Coordinates of C-alpha atoms in Angstrom, one line a residue:
Q1 CA 30.4 -15.6 11.0
V2 CA 27.5 -14.0 9.3
Q3 CA 27.9 -13.8 5.5
L4 CA 25.7 -11.9 3.1
V5 CA 25.7 -12.3 -0.7
E6 CA 23.8 -9.9 -2.9
S7 CA 22.5 -10.6 -6.4
G8 CA 20.1 -9.1 -8.9
G9 CA 21.9 -6.0 -9.9
G10 CA 22.3 -4.9 -13.5
S11 CA 21.5 -2.3 -16.0
A12 CA 18.1 -0.7 -16.4
Q13 CA 16.4 2.3 -18.0
T14 CA 14.4 5.0 -16.4
G15 CA 11.1 3.6 -15.3
D16 CA 12.2 0.0 -15.2
S17 CA 12.1 -2.4 -12.2
L18 CA 14.8 -4.6 -10.6
R19 CA 14.7 -7.0 -7.7
L20 CA 17.7 -7.4 -5.5
S21 CA 18.3 -10.4 -3.3
C22 CA 20.5 -11.1 -0.4
T23 CA 21.1 -14.5 1.1
I24 CA 22.3 -14.7 4.7
S25 CA 24.3 -17.6 6.1
G26 CA 26.4 -18.2 9.2
G27 CA 23.8 -16.7 11.6
T28 CA 20.3 -17.0 12.9
F29 CA 18.2 -15.2 10.3
S30 CA 15.3 -14.4 12.6
R31 CA 17.6 -12.6 15.1
L32 CA 19.0 -10.2 12.6
A33 CA 17.8 -6.8 11.6
L34 CA 18.5 -6.4 7.9
G35 CA 18.7 -3.7 5.3
W36 CA 20.0 -2.2 2.1
F37 CA 22.5 0.6 1.7
R38 CA 23.8 2.2 -1.4
Q39 CA 26.7 4.4 -2.4
A40 CA 27.1 6.3 -5.7
P41 CA 30.5 7.6 -7.0
G42 CA 31.5 10.7 -5.1
K43 CA 28.6 10.4 -2.7
A44 CA 28.2 9.2 0.9
R45 CA 26.7 5.9 1.7
E46 CA 23.1 6.1 2.6
R47 CA 20.5 3.8 4.0
V48 CA 17.9 2.8 1.4
A49 CA 15.7 0.5 3.4
S50 CA 15.7 -1.5 6.6
I51 CA 13.5 -4.2 8.2
T52 CA 13.1 -5.4 11.8
R53 CA 13.8 -8.9 13.0
D54 CA 10.2 -9.9 12.9
G55 CA 9.6 -8.3 9.5
L56 CA 6.7 -6.2 10.7
S57 CA 8.3 -2.8 10.4
A58 CA 10.5 -1.1 7.8
D59 CA 12.0 2.3 7.2
Y60 CA 12.9 3.9 3.9
L61 CA 15.0 6.6 2.5
E62 CA 12.5 9.4 1.7
S63 CA 13.4 9.5 -2.0
V64 CA 12.6 5.8 -2.5
K65 CA 9.8 5.2 0.0
E66 CA 7.0 5.1 -2.7
R67 CA 9.1 3.1 -5.2
F68 CA 11.1 0.5 -3.2
A69 CA 9.9 -2.3 -0.9
I70 CA 12.0 -4.4 1.4
S71 CA 10.9 -7.9 2.5
R72 CA 12.3 -11.0 4.2
D73 CA 11.7 -14.6 3.6
I74 CA 12.6 -16.9 6.5
T75 CA 12.2 -20.0 4.4
R76 CA 15.0 -18.9 2.2
N77 CA 17.1 -16.9 4.6
T78 CA 16.8 -14.1 2.1
I79 CA 15.8 -10.5 2.0
Y80 CA 14.7 -8.6 -1.1
L81 CA 14.6 -5.1 -2.4
E82 CA 11.9 -4.5 -5.0
M83 CA 12.8 -1.4 -6.9
S84 CA 10.3 0.1 -9.3
R85 CA 10.2 3.3 -11.4
L86 CA 13.9 3.5 -11.4
Q87 CA 15.7 6.8 -11.9
P88 CA 19.3 7.6 -12.9
E89 CA 19.7 8.9 -9.3
D90 CA 19.3 5.3 -8.1
T91 CA 22.6 4.3 -9.8
A92 CA 24.9 3.0 -7.1
V93 CA 26.4 -0.1 -5.6
Y94 CA 23.8 -1.6 -3.3
Y95 CA 25.0 -3.4 -0.2
C96 CA 23.1 -5.8 2.0
A97 CA 23.7 -5.4 5.8
A98 CA 22.9 -7.2 9.0
D99 CA 23.0 -6.4 12.6
E100 CA 21.5 -7.7 15.8
R101 CA 20.2 -4.3 16.8
Y102 CA 17.8 -2.2 14.7
L103 CA 19.2 1.0 16.1
S104 CA 22.6 0.1 14.6
M105 CA 20.9 -0.5 11.3
L106 CA 19.3 3.0 11.4
R107 CA 22.7 4.5 12.2
G108 CA 24.6 2.6 9.6
R109 CA 27.1 1.3 12.3
I110 CA 26.8 -2.3 11.2
V111 CA 29.2 -5.2 11.6
Y112 CA 28.1 -7.4 8.7
W113 CA 28.1 -6.3 5.1
G114 CA 27.8 -7.9 1.7
Q115 CA 30.2 -7.1 -1.1
G116 CA 27.7 -5.2 -3.1
T117 CA 25.8 -5.4 -6.4
Q118 CA 25.9 -2.7 -9.1
V119 CA 22.7 -1.0 -10.2
T120 CA 23.0 1.3 -13.2
V121 CA 20.0 3.2 -14.5
S122 CA 20.3 5.0 -17.8
S123 CA 18.2 8.1 -18.8

């Protein structure tokens, strides 16, 4: 089955940058739409960024669209989330997700999830 493993989380201060990585195994990387979600304590899970199977299109949460960037590297079976100008509001557990259909990615109704990586941004 498809497995996703996140890495790169940690502690940062306001204005800092972090790069999250997610390595995908057990599936065909090029057939998967991929994305990042996050969930903060007491808040609902939200889609942060998603990218199509061909890597040509991406969608972002409005509050991060000018600060975050998602990309995929077929040579490494890995996707990344480059986060810049971090804010305390970005503090959450970030989850990598995969699905064969991009619509499912947009809806958050996704079969394959990673276990998450914690991002903590201090003011």
